[in-house]
Amino acid sequence: MSKDLFQAPDYYQIDDLLSEEHKLVRDAAREWVKRDISPIIEDYAQKAEFPKQIIKGLADIGAFGPYIPEKYGGAGLDQIAYGLIMQEIERGDSGVRSTASVQSSLVMYPIWKYGSEAQCEKYLPKLASGEFIGCFGLTEPDHGSNPGGMVTNFKDMGDHYLLNGAKMWISNAPFADIAVVWAKDETGRIHGLIVERGMEGFSTPETHNKWSLRASATGELIFDNVKVPKENILPKKSGLGAPLGCLDSARFGIAWGAVGAAMDCYDTALRYAKERIQFGKPIGSFQLQQKKLAEMITEITKAQLLAWRLGVLRNEGRATSAQISMAKRNNVDMAIKIAREARQILGGMGITGEYSIMRHMMNLESVITYEGTHDIHLLITGLDITGLNAFK
Ligand code: TGC
Ligand code: FAD
């Protein structure tokens, strides 16, 4: 890949809305991505391999549990700082951001919010430092958008639980040390269980042949009569609302992350348009290319403001799940459209690994599907504004 010359677009001076701490955290993440992600990521995406050596760097910039209290090893930051870290990481690659958001919002968050004090003390510091990597098992082969239909289940055997079933499309699964797994008890109620690598009957085969999110490891979780110690159940919340509550936190991070991917595509296309000469002029001087670039910066600016406002609402504890859905849906859709337009501005060069755009575009095909598809988020907004459920 050519040298990372990224300059962050801030057309509406949104930096003025950030605190000094926000800017420090953001700049540290930005520098780290430039130094440790940009030079290697294309190669790892081509090889379809997660670069495990970056785990320590992710921990060092506070990407594992940014808002988890410091007493558990987290960074103790607010929601806007969390969002900014996700934005910067996804500026580098959505797959790397996936690892960070799964670890923070889908593994540390449920342990922190629904776990016992003993579980928090046992797992959170190791997850914050990157000594442990976690994954989150909700989706099943036959239950994606409809997780409430899950069939993975556990039975109370007196001194332990016996877990059976399978999860699919699980980020980080192939190398995760622990999995937060959602399964039904004998009454059909959903609970979270912490399953550790090495438990007999637990395997995590990798999913191959992905054209998207290639630098992120995706896999299955298979439970064949796994004996889970009773102390590994998350005691403080059960029901479908428990995993969905984690998704709120992860979707919020994605709303910011997608802005990062879009900023990178726009910045690359803008620079290229000013340098590339055709018909004796920079292609950026043609109205058709200017239209693309002007619309991109307009959409990025709107998405930045949406993410920032959502961060303020989350800091105040006032953001609704439906507001989070709107931001996830809008910002990912915005990013994927910008990636497609930016790719065109680069002409043939746009399809090569010399530039990040095609990788972002392909990654965003996963991002628009996971954590609730584009359609599902629209239906969440539809339900919120009409009171009428169009899911079923
Ligand atoms: P529904 O009846 O609407 O709700 C069941 C219960 O959950 C409550 N609830 C929520 N609670 C917290 N946060 C939310 N966002 C919530 N949404 C709903 C709700 O109040 C109810 O509570 P209670 O007490 O009345 O029982 O459930 P439903 O079965 O009709 O489904 C609704 C639907 C379709 C919106 C939901 O299931 C959904 O969001 N589907 C999409 C599935 C999804 O997003 N899966 C993501 C898997 S994880 C992932 O993709 C990780 S990728 C990570 C990466 O690599 O970055
Ligand atoms: P389906 O639910 O089968 O949907 C197929 C199509 O039907 C979609 O377009 C959908 O919008 C549409 N549809 C479904 N229901 C309705 C409806 N009621 N009305 C209208 N349209 C509808 N899951 C995890 O649990 N943990 C992870 O770490 C994780 N990581 C992932 C990583 C990757 C790379 C990918 C691709 C997925 C990951 N997922 C993970 C799974 C992801 O959350 C699901 O793929 C997603 O929720 C959609 O489920 P599905 O693929 O089964 O699609």
Coordinates of C-alpha atoms and ligand atoms in Angstrom, one line a residue, residues 136-139 144-145 169-171 213 218 366 369-371 373 375-376 379 391, ligand 2:
F136 CA -19.8 -13.0 21.4
G137 CA -22.0 -15.8 20.3
L138 CA -25.6 -14.8 19.5
T139 CA -26.1 -15.6 15.8
G144 CA -29.6 -14.3 12.4
S145 CA -32.0 -11.3 12.4
W169 CA -20.4 -15.9 12.0
I170 CA -18.6 -15.2 15.2
S171 CA -15.8 -12.5 15.1
L213 CA -13.5 -8.3 6.6
T218 CA -14.6 -15.2 11.8
S366 CA -20.1 -7.0 6.4
T369 CA -25.1 -6.7 7.7
Y370 CA -23.8 -7.5 11.1
E371 CA -25.1 -5.9 14.3
T373 CA -28.9 -5.5 8.9
D375 CA -33.3 -3.5 6.7
I376 CA -33.7 -4.5 10.4
L379 CA -37.8 -1.6 10.7
F391 CA -40.9 -7.6 11.8
Ligands
FAD2 P1 -30.8 -13.2 7.8 O1 -31.4 -12.8 9.1 O2 -31.1 -14.5 7.2 O3 -31.3 -12.0 6.8 C1 -31.2 -12.2 5.4 C2 -32.0 -11.0 4.7 O4 -33.3 -11.0 5.1 C3 -31.4 -9.7 5.2 O5 -31.4 -8.7 4.1 C4 -32.4 -9.2 6.2 O6 -32.4 -7.8 6.3 C5 -33.7 -9.7 5.7 N1 -34.7 -9.9 6.7 C6 -34.6 -10.7 7.8 N2 -35.7 -10.6 8.6 C7 -36.5 -9.7 8.0 C8 -37.7 -9.0 8.3 N3 -38.4 -9.4 9.4 N4 -38.2 -8.1 7.4 C9 -37.6 -7.8 6.3 N5 -36.3 -8.3 6.0 C10 -35.8 -9.2 6.8 N6 -23.0 -12.6 15.0 C11 -22.6 -12.8 16.3 O7 -23.5 -13.2 17.1 N7 -21.4 -12.5 16.8 C12 -20.4 -12.0 16.0 O8 -19.3 -11.7 16.4 C13 -20.8 -11.8 14.6 N8 -19.8 -11.4 13.7 C14 -20.1 -11.3 12.4 C15 -19.0 -11.1 11.5 C16 -19.3 -11.1 10.1 C17 -18.2 -10.9 9.1 C18 -20.6 -11.3 9.6 C19 -20.9 -11.3 8.2 C20 -21.6 -11.5 10.5 C21 -21.4 -11.6 11.9 N9 -22.4 -11.9 12.8 C22 -22.1 -12.1 14.1 C23 -23.7 -12.3 12.3 C24 -24.6 -11.1 12.0 O9 -25.0 -10.4 13.1 C25 -25.7 -11.7 11.1 O10 -25.2 -12.0 9.8 C26 -26.8 -10.7 10.9 O11 -27.5 -10.4 12.1 C27 -27.9 -11.1 9.9 O12 -28.2 -12.4 10.1 P2 -28.2 -13.5 8.8 O13 -26.9 -13.4 8.2 O14 -28.6 -14.8 9.3 O15 -29.3 -12.9 7.8

